[in-house]
Coordinates of N, CA and C in Angstrom, one line a residue:
M81 N -39.9 3.2 36.5 CA -38.1 3.3 36.4 C -37.4 2.0 35.8
K82 N -37.4 1.1 36.1 CA -37.7 -0.4 35.2 C -37.4 0.4 33.3
N83 N -38.7 0.5 32.9 CA -38.9 0.8 31.9 C -38.2 2.1 31.0
I84 N -38.1 2.6 32.1 CA -36.7 3.9 31.0 C -35.4 3.7 31.1
W85 N -35.3 2.8 32.6 CA -33.5 2.2 32.1 C -33.7 0.7 30.7
E86 N -34.4 0.3 30.3 CA -34.5 -0.3 29.0 C -34.9 0.1 28.2
Q87 N -35.5 1.5 28.1 CA -35.8 2.2 26.7 C -34.2 3.0 26.4
A88 N -33.7 3.3 27.4 CA -32.5 3.7 27.5 C -31.4 2.9 26.6
E89 N -31.4 1.7 27.2 CA -30.0 1.0 27.0 C -30.6 0.6 25.3
R90 N -31.9 0.7 24.6 CA -32.3 -0.3 23.3 C -31.9 1.3 23.0
N91 N -32.1 2.5 22.9 CA -32.0 3.6 22.7 C -29.8 3.8 22.5
A92 N -29.4 3.2 23.5 CA -27.9 3.2 22.9 C -27.8 2.1 22.5
R93 N -28.0 1.1 22.3 CA -28.0 -0.3 21.4 C -27.9 0.5 19.9
E94 N -29.0 1.1 19.1 CA -29.8 1.2 18.1 C -28.5 2.7 17.9
R95 N -28.3 3.3 18.8 CA -26.8 4.3 18.4 C -26.1 3.7 18.1
E96 N -25.3 2.8 18.7 CA -24.0 1.8 18.4 C -23.8 1.4 17.4
L97 N -25.4 0.6 16.6 CA -25.1 0.1 15.8 C -25.1 0.7 14.5
L98 N -25.9 2.1 14.7 CA -25.5 3.2 13.6 C -24.4 3.8 13.2
N99 N -23.8 3.8 14.6 CA -22.3 4.1 14.3 C -21.4 3.0 13.5
S100 N -21.6 2.1 13.8 CA -21.1 0.8 13.5 C -20.7 0.7 12.4
H101 N -21.9 1.5 11.4 CA -22.1 0.7 9.6 C -21.5 2.1 9.0
V102 N -21.2 1.9 8.0 CA -20.4 2.7 7.4 C -21.2 3.5 6.2
N103 N -21.5 4.9 6.2 CA -22.2 5.7 5.5 C -21.5 4.9 4.1
L104 N -22.2 4.8 3.1 CA -21.5 4.4 2.0 C -22.0 5.1 1.0
D105 N -23.0 6.0 1.0 CA -23.1 7.6 0.7 C -21.9 8.5 0.7
V106 N -21.8 8.5 2.1 CA -19.9 9.0 1.9 C -18.8 8.3 1.3
V107 N -19.0 7.0 1.1 CA -17.7 6.7 0.7 C -18.2 6.4 -0.5
N108 N -19.1 6.3 -1.4 CA -19.2 6.6 -2.9 C -18.6 8.3 -3.2
Q109 N -19.2 9.4 -2.7 CA -18.5 10.6 -3.0 C -17.1 10.8 -2.9
E110 N -16.4 10.1 -1.4 CA -14.6 10.1 -1.4 C -14.3 9.3 -2.8
E111 N -14.8 7.9 -3.6 CA -14.6 7.1 -4.0 C -14.4 8.8 -5.7
K112 N -15.4 8.9 -5.7 CA -15.6 9.8 -6.9 C -14.6 10.7 -7.1
K113 N -14.2 11.5 -5.8 CA -13.2 12.5 -5.5 C -12.1 11.1 -6.0
A114 N -11.8 10.3 -5.1 CA -10.4 9.9 -5.5 C -10.1 9.8 -7.2
N115 N -11.2 9.1 -7.9 CA -11.1 8.4 -9.2 C -10.7 10.0 -9.9
D116 N -11.5 10.9 -9.6 CA -11.5 12.7 -10.3 C -10.3 12.6 -10.4
K117 N -9.3 12.9 -9.1 CA -7.5 12.3 -8.8 C -6.2 11.4 -9.3
G118 N -7.6 10.6 -10.1 CA -6.8 9.9 -10.6 C -6.4 8.2 -9.9
F119 N -6.9 8.2 -9.0 CA -7.3 6.9 -8.0 C -8.9 5.9 -8.2
M120 N -8.1 5.1 -8.1 CA -9.3 4.0 -7.8 C -9.4 3.2 -6.5
I121 N -10.3 3.1 -6.2 CA -10.7 2.4 -4.4 C -11.4 0.7 -4.4
V122 N -10.8 0.5 -4.3 CA -10.9 -1.3 -4.2 C -11.2 -1.9 -2.7
R123 N -12.3 -2.2 -2.6 CA -12.9 -2.9 -1.9 C -11.5 -4.1 -0.6
K124 N -11.3 -3.3 0.4 CA -10.4 -4.4 0.8 C -11.0 -5.4 1.7
K125 N -10.9 -6.3 1.7 CA -11.8 -7.9 2.6 C -11.2 -7.3 4.1
E126 N -12.8 -7.5 5.2 CA -12.8 -6.7 6.1 C -11.7 -7.8 7.5
T127 N -10.4 -7.1 7.6 CA -9.5 -7.6 8.8 C -9.4 -6.8 10.1
D128 N -8.5 -7.1 11.1 CA -8.1 -5.9 11.9 C -7.3 -4.8 11.1
G129 N -7.7 -3.5 11.2 CA -6.8 -2.7 10.8 C -7.3 -2.4 9.2
A130 N -8.0 -3.3 8.7 CA -9.2 -3.0 7.2 C -9.3 -1.3 7.3
G131 N -8.6 -1.7 5.6 CA -9.0 0.4 4.8 C -9.2 -0.7 3.4
F132 N -9.1 0.9 2.6 CA -9.5 0.8 1.5 C -7.8 0.8 0.5
V133 N -8.0 0.2 -0.5 CA -6.2 -0.4 -1.2 C -6.8 0.9 -2.6
Q134 N -5.8 1.3 -2.8 CA -6.0 2.9 -4.0 C -5.2 2.3 -4.7
T135 N -5.3 2.3 -6.2 CA -4.3 1.7 -7.4 C -4.6 3.5 -8.0
L136 N -3.3 3.5 -8.0 CA -3.1 4.8 -8.8 C -3.4 4.9 -10.2
K137 N -4.2 4.9 -11.0 CA -4.7 5.1 -12.4 C -3.4 5.4 -13.5
G138 N -3.2 6.4 -12.8 CA -2.4 7.2 -13.8 C -1.1 6.2 -14.0
N139 N -0.4 6.2 -12.9 CA 0.3 5.6 -12.7 C 0.9 4.0 -13.6
I140 N -0.5 3.5 -13.5 CA -0.6 2.5 -13.6 C -0.4 2.4 -15.8
K141 N -1.2 3.5 -15.8 CA -1.7 3.7 -17.3 C -0.2 3.7 -18.0
V142 N 0.6 4.7 -17.3 CA 2.4 4.9 -17.5 C 2.9 3.7 -18.0
L143 N 2.7 2.3 -16.5 CA 3.5 1.5 -16.6 C 2.7 0.7 -17.7
M144 N 2.2 0.6 -17.7 CA 1.3 -0.3 -18.8 C 1.4 0.0 -20.1
K145 N 1.5 1.6 -20.9 CA 2.1 1.6 -21.7 C 3.6 2.0 -22.2
K146 N 4.4 1.9 -20.8 CA 5.9 1.6 -21.3 C 6.2 -0.2 -21.5
K147 N 4.9 -0.4 -21.0 CA 5.3 -1.9 -21.1 C 6.2 -2.5 -19.7
Y148 N 6.1 -1.9 -19.5 CA 7.5 -2.4 -17.4 C 6.4 -3.1 -17.0
L149 N 4.7 -3.0 -16.6 CA 4.5 -4.0 -16.3 C 3.5 -4.8 -16.6
S150 N 3.6 -6.3 -16.2 CA 2.7 -6.9 -17.3 C 1.6 -7.0 -16.9
F151 N 0.1 -7.6 -17.4 CA -1.0 -7.9 -16.8 C -1.2 -8.4 -15.7
N152 N 0.1 -9.7 -16.6 CA 0.4 -11.1 -15.7 C 0.8 -10.3 -13.8
E153 N 1.4 -9.6 -13.9 CA 2.3 -8.9 -12.8 C 1.2 -7.9 -12.2
L154 N 0.4 -7.4 -12.8 CA -0.7 -6.3 -12.2 C -1.4 -7.0 -11.6
G155 N -1.9 -8.3 -12.6 CA -3.6 -9.1 -11.4 C -2.7 -9.4 -10.5
F156 N -1.5 -10.2 -10.2 CA -1.2 -10.8 -9.1 C -0.6 -9.3 -7.8
L157 N -0.5 -8.9 -8.2 CA -0.7 -7.1 -7.1 C -2.0 -7.3 -6.6
L158 N -3.1 -6.7 -7.6 CA -3.8 -6.9 -7.2 C -5.2 -7.8 -6.4
G159 N -4.2 -9.0 -6.6 CA -4.4 -10.3 -6.1 C -4.4 -10.6 -4.5
M160 N -3.1 -9.4 -4.3 CA -2.5 -9.7 -2.8 C -3.4 -8.7 -1.9
T161 N -4.7 -8.1 -2.8 CA -4.4 -6.3 -2.1 C -4.9 -7.4 -0.5
D162 N -5.3 -8.2 0.3 CA -6.0 -8.7 1.2 C -5.0 -9.0 2.1
L163 N -3.9 -8.8 1.6 CA -2.1 -9.5 2.5 C -2.0 -7.6 2.9
Y164 N -2.3 -6.5 2.0 CA -1.5 -5.0 2.5 C -1.8 -4.4 3.9
E165 N -1.0 -4.7 4.5 CA -1.1 -3.8 5.6 C -1.2 -2.5 5.7
L166 N -2.2 -2.0 6.3 CA -2.9 -0.7 6.5 C -1.3 0.5 6.8
H167 N -1.1 1.3 5.8 CA -0.2 2.3 5.7 C 0.8 2.6 5.4
S168 N 1.8 1.2 5.9 CA 2.9 0.5 5.4 C 2.9 -0.7 4.3
N169 N 1.5 -0.5 3.8 CA 1.5 -1.7 2.2 C 2.7 -2.8 2.4
A170 N 3.2 -3.4 3.8 CA 3.7 -4.7 4.3 C 3.0 -5.8 3.6
I171 N 3.3 -6.6 3.3 CA 2.6 -7.8 3.2 C 2.7 -8.9 4.2
I172 N 1.4 -9.2 4.6 CA 1.3 -9.7 5.9 C 0.2 -11.2 5.9
N173 N 0.4 -11.6 6.6 CA -0.7 -12.8 6.6 C -1.6 -11.8 7.7
P174 N -3.1 -11.7 7.4 CA -4.2 -11.5 8.1 C -4.7 -12.1 9.1
D175 N -4.0 -13.5 9.1 CA -4.8 -14.2 10.7 C -3.4 -14.1 11.8
T176 N -2.1 -13.6 11.4 CA -1.0 -14.0 12.3 C -0.7 -12.4 12.4
N177 N -0.8 -11.9 11.7 CA -0.3 -10.5 11.6 C 1.4 -10.1 11.8
R178 N 1.8 -11.7 11.0 CA 2.9 -11.9 10.5 C 3.5 -11.3 9.2
F179 N 5.1 -10.9 8.6 CA 5.4 -10.9 7.3 C 5.6 -12.4 6.8
M180 N 5.1 -12.2 5.9 CA 4.9 -13.2 4.9 C 6.2 -13.9 3.7
S181 N 6.5 -15.3 3.7 CA 7.7 -15.5 2.9 C 6.8 -15.6 2.1
V182 N 8.0 -16.0 0.7 CA 7.2 -16.2 -0.4 C 6.2 -17.0 -0.5
S183 N 7.2 -18.0 0.1 CA 6.7 -19.7 0.2 C 5.0 -19.7 0.5
E184 N 5.2 -18.8 1.4 CA 3.6 -19.0 2.2 C 2.6 -17.7 1.4
I185 N 2.9 -17.3 0.6 CA 2.1 -16.1 -0.3 C 2.2 -17.3 -1.4
A186 N 2.8 -17.9 -1.7 CA 2.1 -18.9 -3.0 C 1.3 -20.3 -2.1
E187 N 1.7 -20.3 -0.9 CA 0.4 -21.3 -0.3 C -0.9 -20.7 0.0
Y188 N -0.9 -19.5 0.5 CA -1.7 -18.6 0.7 C -2.8 -19.1 -0.7
F189 N -2.1 -18.6 -1.7 CA -3.4 -18.5 -2.9 C -3.3 -19.7 -4.0
D190 N -2.8 -20.8 -3.1 CA -2.7 -21.8 -3.4 C -1.5 -22.1 -4.8
R191 N -0.5 -21.3 -5.3 CA -0.1 -20.8 -6.2 C 1.3 -21.8 -6.7
D192 N 1.6 -22.3 -7.8 CA 3.2 -23.1 -7.7 C 4.1 -22.2 -7.2
L193 N 5.0 -22.3 -6.2 CA 6.2 -21.9 -5.6 C 7.0 -21.3 -6.1
S194 N 7.3 -22.0 -7.2 CA 8.6 -22.0 -8.4 C 7.9 -20.3 -9.3
G195 N 6.9 -20.3 -9.5 CA 6.7 -19.6 -10.7 C 6.2 -18.3 -9.7
T196 N 5.7 -18.3 -8.6 CA 5.3 -17.4 -7.7 C 6.8 -16.3 -7.2
S197 N 7.7 -17.5 -6.7 CA 9.1 -17.0 -6.7 C 9.8 -15.9 -7.7
K198 N 9.2 -16.9 -8.9 CA 10.2 -15.9 -10.6 C 9.1 -14.2 -10.1
L199 N 7.9 -14.6 -9.8 CA 7.0 -13.6 -10.3 C 7.7 -12.3 -9.5
I200 N 7.7 -12.7 -8.5 CA 8.2 -11.6 -6.6 C 9.3 -10.6 -7.2
N201 N 10.0 -11.7 -7.1 CA 11.6 -11.6 -8.0 C 12.0 -10.5 -8.7
K202 N 10.6 -10.8 -9.9 CA 10.9 -9.7 -11.5 C 10.4 -8.3 -10.4
L203 N 9.6 -8.5 -9.7 CA 9.2 -7.3 -9.7 C 9.7 -6.6 -8.4
I204 N 10.4 -7.2 -7.3 CA 11.5 -7.1 -7.2 C 12.8 -5.8 -7.8
E205 N 12.9 -7.1 -8.5 CA 14.0 -6.2 -9.9 C 13.2 -4.6 -10.6
K206 N 12.0 -4.3 -10.3 CA 12.1 -3.6 -11.6 C 11.2 -2.4 -10.3
G207 N 11.1 -2.3 -8.7 CA 11.3 -1.5 -8.3 C 10.0 -1.7 -7.7
I208 N 9.1 -2.6 -8.4 CA 7.7 -2.7 -7.8 C 7.0 -3.1 -6.0
L209 N 7.8 -4.1 -5.9 CA 8.0 -4.5 -4.8 C 9.3 -4.2 -4.1
Y210 N 9.1 -4.4 -2.7 CA 10.4 -4.0 -1.9 C 10.8 -5.0 -0.8
E211 N 12.2 -5.5 -0.8 CA 12.8 -6.3 -0.3 C 13.5 -6.3 1.3
L212 N 13.2 -6.2 2.4 CA 14.2 -5.7 3.5 C 15.1 -6.5 3.8
V213 N 16.3 -7.1 3.6 CA 17.0 -8.0 3.8 C 18.3 -7.1 5.2
N214 N 18.3 -8.3 5.7 CA 19.6 -7.9 6.8 C 21.4 -8.0 6.5
T215 N 21.5 -7.0 6.2 CA 22.7 -6.7 5.4 C 24.3 -7.8 6.6
D216 N 24.0 -7.8 8.0 CA 24.8 -8.5 8.7 C 24.6 -9.9 8.1
E217 N 23.5 -11.0 7.9 CA 23.5 -11.8 7.5 C 24.1 -12.2 6.3
L218 N 24.0 -11.6 5.4 CA 24.1 -11.2 3.5 C 25.8 -11.5 3.9
R219 N 26.5 -10.4 4.8 CA 28.1 -10.7 5.3 C 28.6 -11.5 5.9
E220 N 27.4 -12.5 6.8 CA 28.1 -13.6 7.4 C 27.6 -14.9 6.8
F221 N 26.7 -15.1 6.2 CA 26.4 -16.1 5.4 C 26.0 -16.2 4.2
G222 N 26.3 -14.8 3.2 CA 25.7 -15.1 2.0 C 24.3 -15.0 1.8
R223 N 23.7 -15.2 2.2 CA 22.5 -15.2 2.3 C 21.5 -14.6 3.6
P224 N 20.0 -14.3 3.4 CA 19.2 -13.8 4.3 C 18.8 -15.3 5.2
V225 N 19.0 -15.7 6.7 CA 18.2 -16.5 7.0 C 17.2 -16.3 8.0
T226 N 16.7 -15.3 8.1 CA 15.6 -14.8 9.3 C 14.8 -14.2 8.1
E227 N 13.8 -13.6 8.7 CA 12.5 -13.0 7.7 C 13.2 -11.8 6.6
R228 N 12.7 -12.0 5.4 CA 12.4 -11.2 5.1 C 11.4 -10.0 4.5
P229 N 11.0 -9.0 4.9 CA 9.6 -8.4 4.8 C 9.6 -7.6 3.7
L230 N 8.3 -8.0 2.4 CA 8.2 -7.4 1.3 C 7.2 -6.1 1.4
F231 N 7.2 -5.3 0.5 CA 6.2 -4.0 0.6 C 6.2 -3.6 -0.8
V232 N 4.8 -3.1 -0.6 CA 4.4 -3.0 -2.3 C 4.7 -1.7 -2.7
N233 N 5.4 -1.2 -3.3 CA 6.0 0.3 -3.6 C 4.0 1.3 -3.7
P234 N 4.3 2.1 -2.9 CA 2.7 2.8 -2.5 C 2.7 3.6 -4.2
E235 N 3.4 3.3 -4.6 CA 3.2 4.9 -6.4 C 2.2 4.0 -7.1
I236 N 2.1 2.5 -6.6 CA 1.6 1.8 -7.5 C -0.1 1.2 -7.2
V237 N 0.2 0.4 -6.3 CA -1.1 0.4 -5.2 C -0.8 0.8 -3.6
L238 N -2.2 1.4 -2.9 CA -1.4 1.5 -1.7 C -2.6 1.4 -0.4
C239 N -2.6 1.0 0.4 CA -3.5 0.5 1.1 C -3.5 1.6 2.5
G240 N -4.6 2.2 2.5 CA -4.8 3.4 3.6 C -4.8 5.0 2.8
E241 N -4.8 5.8 3.3 CA -4.7 7.4 3.0 C -3.2 8.0 2.0
R242 N -3.6 8.3 1.1 CA -2.4 9.0 0.3 C -1.4 10.4 1.1
N243 N -2.2 10.9 1.9 CA -1.4 11.5 2.8 C -0.8 11.4 4.1
R244 N -0.9 9.5 4.6 CA -0.8 9.2 5.7 C -0.1 7.9 5.2
I245 N 1.3 8.3 4.5 CA 2.1 6.9 4.3 C 3.0 6.7 5.4
N246 N 2.7 5.5 5.6 CA 4.6 4.9 6.7 C 5.6 5.9 6.8
A247 N 6.1 6.1 7.0 CA 7.5 7.1 7.2 C 9.0 6.1 5.9
T248 N 8.5 4.9 7.0 CA 10.0 3.9 6.6 C 9.5 3.5 5.1
L249 N 8.5 3.2 4.6 CA 7.6 3.1 3.4 C 7.8 4.1 2.2
A250 N 7.8 5.4 2.8 CA 8.2 6.1 1.8 C 9.1 6.5 1.2
R251 N 10.8 6.4 2.5 CA 11.7 6.5 2.6 C 12.3 5.1 1.6
L252 N 11.6 4.0 1.7 CA 12.4 3.2 0.5 C 12.0 3.7 -0.8
A253 N 10.6 4.1 -0.9 CA 10.4 4.3 -2.5 C 10.8 5.6 -3.1
M254 N 11.9 6.9 -2.0 CA 12.4 7.5 -2.4 C 14.0 6.9 -2.4
R255 N 14.5 6.4 -1.8 CA 15.9 6.0 -1.7 C 16.4 4.3 -3.3
Y256 N 15.2 4.2 -3.2 CA 15.0 2.9 -4.4 C 14.3 3.2 -5.1
D257 N 14.2 4.1 -5.8 CA 13.3 4.6 -6.9 C 14.3 3.9 -8.1
K258 N 13.8 2.8 -8.9 CA 14.2 2.7 -10.1 C 13.4 3.1 -10.7
L259 N 12.2 3.0 -10.9 CA 11.4 3.8 -11.9 C 12.3 5.5 -12.3
E260 N 12.3 5.8 -11.7 CA 12.3 7.0 -11.4 C 13.7 7.5 -12.6
K261 N 15.3 6.1 -11.9 CA 16.3 6.3 -12.2 C 16.2 5.6 -13.8
R262 N 15.0 4.5 -14.2 CA 14.8 4.1 -15.6 C 13.8 5.0 -16.4
K263 N 13.6 6.4 -16.3 CA 12.9 7.7 -17.0 C 11.6 6.8 -16.9
I264 N 11.1 6.4 -15.6 CA 9.7 5.7 -16.3 C 9.3 7.0 -15.2
H265 N 7.9 8.3 -16.0 CA 7.8 8.9 -15.0 C 6.5 9.0 -14.8
L266 N 6.6 8.5 -13.7 CA 4.8 8.8 -12.7 C 4.2 10.0 -12.7
E267 N 2.8 9.6 -12.8 CA 2.0 10.9 -12.5 C 2.5 11.6 -10.9
W268 N 2.1 10.0 -9.6 CA 2.1 10.3 -9.0 C 3.3 10.0 -8.2
K269 N 3.8 10.9 -7.5 CA 5.3 10.3 -6.8 C 5.3 10.5 -5.6
V270 N 5.6 9.9 -4.5 CA 5.9 9.8 -2.8 C 7.1 10.7 -2.7
W271 N 6.5 11.7 -1.8 CA 7.8 12.5 -1.2 C 7.5 12.6 0.9
L272 N 9.3 12.2 1.1 CA 8.6 12.5 2.8 C 9.3 14.1 3.3
H273 N 8.9 14.8 3.8 CA 9.7 16.0 4.2 C 10.3 15.5 5.6
S274 N 11.3 16.2 5.6 CA 12.1 15.8 6.3 C 11.4 16.4 7.6
G275 N 11.6 15.4 9.0 CA 10.7 15.5 10.3 C 9.5 15.4 10.1
K276 N 9.3 14.5 9.2 CA 7.6 14.7 9.4 C 7.6 13.0 9.4
E277 N 6.0 12.8 9.7 CA 6.1 11.7 10.6 C 5.1 10.3 9.4
Y278 N 4.9 11.3 8.4 CA 4.2 10.2 7.4 C 4.7 10.9 5.8
G279 N 4.8 10.5 5.4 CA 4.6 11.0 3.8 C 3.3 10.8 2.7
K280 N 3.5 11.2 1.7 CA 2.3 11.8 1.4 C 2.8 11.5 -0.5
L281 N 1.3 11.3 -1.0 CA 1.8 11.0 -2.6 C 1.1 12.6 -3.4
V282 N 2.2 12.7 -3.9 CA 2.2 14.2 -5.0 C 2.1 14.7 -6.4
K283 N 1.9 15.0 -7.1 CA 1.9 15.0 -8.2 C 3.0 15.6 -9.0
R284 N 3.3 14.8 -10.2 CA 4.4 14.8 -10.4 C 5.2 16.7 -10.7
K285 N 4.3 17.2 -10.8 CA 5.0 18.5 -11.0 C 6.0 19.1 -9.2
T286 N 4.4 19.3 -8.3 CA 5.3 19.5 -7.4 C 6.2 18.0 -6.9
Y287 N 6.1 17.3 -7.4 CA 7.7 16.1 -6.3 C 8.5 16.6 -7.2
L288 N 8.8 17.1 -8.5 CA 10.0 17.8 -9.2 C 10.1 18.8 -8.2
K289 N 9.2 19.9 -7.8 CA 9.4 21.1 -7.1 C 10.4 20.7 -5.5
Y290 N 10.0 20.0 -5.4 CA 10.1 19.6 -4.0 C 11.9 19.0 -4.0
K291 N 11.9 18.3 -5.0 CA 13.6 17.8 -5.5 C 14.5 18.5 -5.7
K292 N 13.9 19.8 -6.6 CA 14.8 21.0 -6.2 C 15.0 21.8 -5.4
E293 N 14.0 21.8 -4.6 CA 14.6 22.5 -3.3 C 14.9 21.8 -2.1
Q294 N 15.1 20.5 -2.3 CA 15.9 19.4 -1.4 C 17.7 19.9 -2.1
Q295 N 17.4 19.9 -3.3 CA 19.2 20.1 -4.1 C 19.5 21.4 -3.7
K296 N 18.7 22.2 -3.6 CA 19.8 24.2 -3.1 C 21.0 23.8 -1.7

C-alpha cells in the first residue's frame, strides 16, 4: 500500500510540474498570429502577474514615419516593460506593487533624474504616457502633492491581451486622445463599449465605424 501511495504522489508531482511549464510551441504559434496582425510579443521578466508585452508594430511605424516618436523615446518605453502592470499598463514597482514616481523610475534604471523627468513630461505632452493628477490638490496647493500614477498608452505598448484592456485605461486613451486630435491616424485604436468591463484594440476601420455609431 505504501508503494502505491508513493507512486501516486510521484505521479501527482510530475503532473504538477508539467502543468507549471509554458508550452513554448503554443506561445510561438500565438506569437506568429500576433505578428500577422501587426503585434509583436516581448518576453516580460517574471513577476507576480507577469504577462506578455505587445508592441503595436503598425502604430509604431506611423509614429516613427511622422517623426512623432523618437528612437530615444521608443527605447525608453520598451526599456520600461518590466514595470508595466498587467492589463492596466500602470507603471509600478514590481517589488512593492506601488505606483512609481519619476524619481523612482530614474533611480530604478540608474538614470539622470533631470533627463528622465524631461523625457517623461514630453511623452505625457504627446499623449504616449498618461498621468492622473488630483484636481483638488491642484486647486488647493497649485501642484500635485500625492502619488501621480503614470500609465502607458495601450495603442503603443500593451501588457496583456488586446481584448482585455482595463476599462479605466481604455477611457483614458479615448478621452485624452492627443494623437487623433493631431491627425496621427494609427492603424489600431482602443475602444470601450458602454457598459463593458474591458476595452479592446480594434482596426482603424472598425474604430471609425464605432465612432460614427456613437455620434448618432
